[in-house]
Amino acid sequence: MSADAEHVKQSHQLFDTILVLDFGSQTSQLIIRTLRELHILAELLPCTTKAKDLTFVPKGIIFSGGPYSVYEKDAPHADPAIYDLGIPILCICYGMQELAYHLDAQGVVAGEKREYGSTEIRITLNDVKSPLFKDVEGDKITVWASHGDKLSQLPPEFLTIAASANAPFAGIAHNSKPFYAVQFHPEVTHTPQGPTILKNFAVNICGSKQNWTIREFKDQEIERIRALVGPTGQVIGAVSGGVDSSVAAKLMQEAIGDRFHAVLVDNGVLRTDEARIVRKTLDEHLGVNLTVVDASNRFLEELKRVSDPEKKRKIIGRLFIEVFQETAEQISKKAENTPAAGPIDWLLQGTLYPDVIESISYKGPSATIKSHHNVGGLPKDMKLKVIEPLRELYKSEVRILGRSLGIPEDLVMRHPFPGPGLAIRITGPVDAEKLEIARQADSIFIEEIRQAGLYNDISQAYACVFGETFTVGVMGDRRVYGNVVQLRAVQTTDFMTATVFEFSWGFLQRVSTRIVNEVQGVTRVGYDITSKPPATIECE
C-alpha cells in the first residue's frame, strides 16, 4: 500500500454530508436519494451509531422513520450524545417520536386514530411559516403519513409548526436550537413538496453546499484509487459484462492504466455468448487490460447436485476467489523483470450503495437474506485486499459515471446480471440441459423486449428455470413432461424495492409461444407478478 494511503479521504470528508440515522424504515434510502438528486451528499448509518464513533462531522442529521413504538421494551433509541453535537437535526415520523421520548417519556402515546396514507397539514400557524417550509407553496399541503403513535404534548421548549386533523403536532421546532421534527414522510413521492422541505433543512438550515456531482466524484475517486494502490501496486477484478463491473473496470483503467487486470471467469453459468461480448467491449473498445479464464468445468463439477441457493453462492464465491488468486500469481510471474512488475494485492469489487445500506441498515435481530450478490462467501484467508470504487453510488449514478467515462450507451443501460449467474436462475441442481434452457429462454425474452422498444423502460428482466418442477404438456399429439420457465421483469430506481413491469397480454403470449416452440424441453411458461418486497428480484 502507498505511504499516501493513510491520508486518503472519504467522500464525506471532502463534501458537505447529511447523516441519516436509520431506525429500520423501508424509505430511509429515499431520503438519501432525494438529497443526492439535489446534489447534496448523504450517507446512512444505523440508529445505534455512537456519536464518539463518527469518523466525520456531518452538516446535519436526519432521524428516519421506523416500524416500532418508542415506548416498547426493545425499541431502538439514538445515542443521547447525538443531541449534544451542536448539529441541526430533522426527525421524521418515528424519529419525531424518538426525539419527544428522549425529552419526555410521557410525551408519546398510541393514537386513538391511526394515520396512514395521504393527508393534509397546515403549515402556516399564527401567520408564521417555519424555515423548514420556506418556498413551500400554500398554507396547506398534501403529505404522506404512516403512524399509529403520536405526540400527546409538546416537548419542553418546542413550538408547533404544522398540524393536521389527527395530529395537532404534525411539525415541531425547538425555540432556540436547530431541531425540527415532522409526523409525515417528506422523502416519498406522495409528499409532492417533500424535496423542498429536505432542501430547506440541508441547505438553508444546515448550510450544506450543493456540490455533489458525478464529475466531482470521478476526479476524487481516481485520486483515491491512485493513493490506495500506490505507484507500483496492481489490481485484479472480475468483469461480467454488466454495467457495474464494466464501469468499475474502466474507472480503474483511467486511474492506474494497465496495472489493472480485468478478469472474466467463464464459470459455466454465463449468458449466451457472454465471453465474446465482454472481450469485444472491454478489450477492443475501451482499452481495458482483459484476461479470460475458462474455469467452467471446475465450477460446474462443484455445483452439480447442489440445490440450496445459499450453498451455490458460497461455492461460486469461493471458487471465484481461488481463480482470482491463481490468476493474480500467473500475471505477476509473467510480468517479472518487466516495467509492469509489481505485486497484485487488490481485488476490485463492484459493490453499490444499496448493498452497503442493506448490510448496515437497522433491522433488529439480524437475518441473512442472501450472501453478497457480487461474490458471496469470501474466504477468511483471502490474500487480496478489497477495493470498492462504486460503493457510494446508486445504479443511476453508476450509469451517469459510465457515460462520463465514454462507455457505450447499450452497455450503460444493460440490465444487471448476478455474480452467481444462471446458477441462481435455475432452481435446484445446475446441469447442461437446464443451462441451455435458461440461456435460450432468456435470449428470446430479451430479444422480444428489445424489438418492442421496452428494454430501457425495464430495470431488470430474465428467464428462470424451475429445475425440479415438471409439468405435463401435449406436443405432436404426445403427452410429455417438461420444464417450467418463469419470466420476470421489474422496474426500480434503487433495486431495494421493485414493481412488476406490465406487459401487454399479446406480448406475453408471443414470448411464451416462441419459448415453447424453440426451446427443447419446455412445456410451460409463466410470468412472475410479485413485487419486491416480499419477493427478491432474482429467482434465488
C-alpha angles and dihedrals in degrees: 000000000000119000086236092059094088088059094052110125126216122229092257088059092052102040132045103262136199112210117217114202107207119219094181101281119157088221100051091105089055089064088055093047095047092052093046090051085057088053093252118130113233129179133191130225130170116270090244091068112128118230090229091057096057110118094200139032110248121212089227143350130230123198109211128216122264143190096247139089111239093223094056118108098246098034114135119248134191122246105268088225089069089074091055097056092093090235126131113260130200116192120200124201105305086021089060091052090047090055093048093045090051090056098038122007090202094055099086123066139164108271121242086225124032118224117215125158134006117358139159126244132189112229102178110076123175088355090297128115119200120238086246088068098043112144091008106139118239136006091263124045137183115245138170116248128191113172144110098187125064143177113277092196141000116277114244114287094009129125130209112248100168137021139184133192092263100030115047088184099048089142130020137176135190113250094231111007123070093250118135133172136184131192093218139060115262091177098069125084090238087072096066096190094041095109089057090053092049091046090051090054097043100039108024100032102029097032095230117170116233094228103119105120133150090240091057090044092052094053093046093046093051089054091046092052092050092050093048097046097037129211096301105023119112135210132212122199141174120242125193105178092260124123096252098055092038093052092044090050094049091047090053090048090052090051103044107005117210091358084084113080115198113203125196108198111201095213095175092252100082126122123264113301091350098145094053093047093049093048092050094047102042104029103034102030105029101030095235115158100245133186120186116207119192104211096146096123091050093053098041092049091058094041098054114108091012111126104164109095093211090055089049090054093049093047092050092044093051094047091047091057092045091052091046093052092046091048091046090055091048092050092047092050092048091052095051114129092012131105087256093060116129142111121284103217104143130083118202116222125190094216114159129204095259087060089053093047091049090055098045104032115117108258103157109230107024120250127185112229095171141325115269106292095222095061115341125197101032109195118244092232095054108147097202124085115227123241118189112185095172099046092108095052137086120222092260090053091048089056092051089050090049092055091049088054092054097252112158116261095239089059093042089056096040114129118251120267119201122241092239087054122195090350088085093040089062115066113219126007119354119235138160094264095052091045092054091049091049093049096047095044092047092049092052093047094049092043091054091046091053093046089052090053092240102114098099091044090062123071097202135357133173146142122253125200120216094219098187098039123083129181133194121255139172116232125166090353089302128118109234139172116225146162129284119232118198120199121209131187126167142177121220141148098209107015089236091097127016141182127212118259112240110227122186115260090242092056093052092047091051093050092045092051093049094049095049092046098042105033114072114229101022120120102163139034126194137181120226110227097178119121127217110279115059092029126042119237094244121064093240 
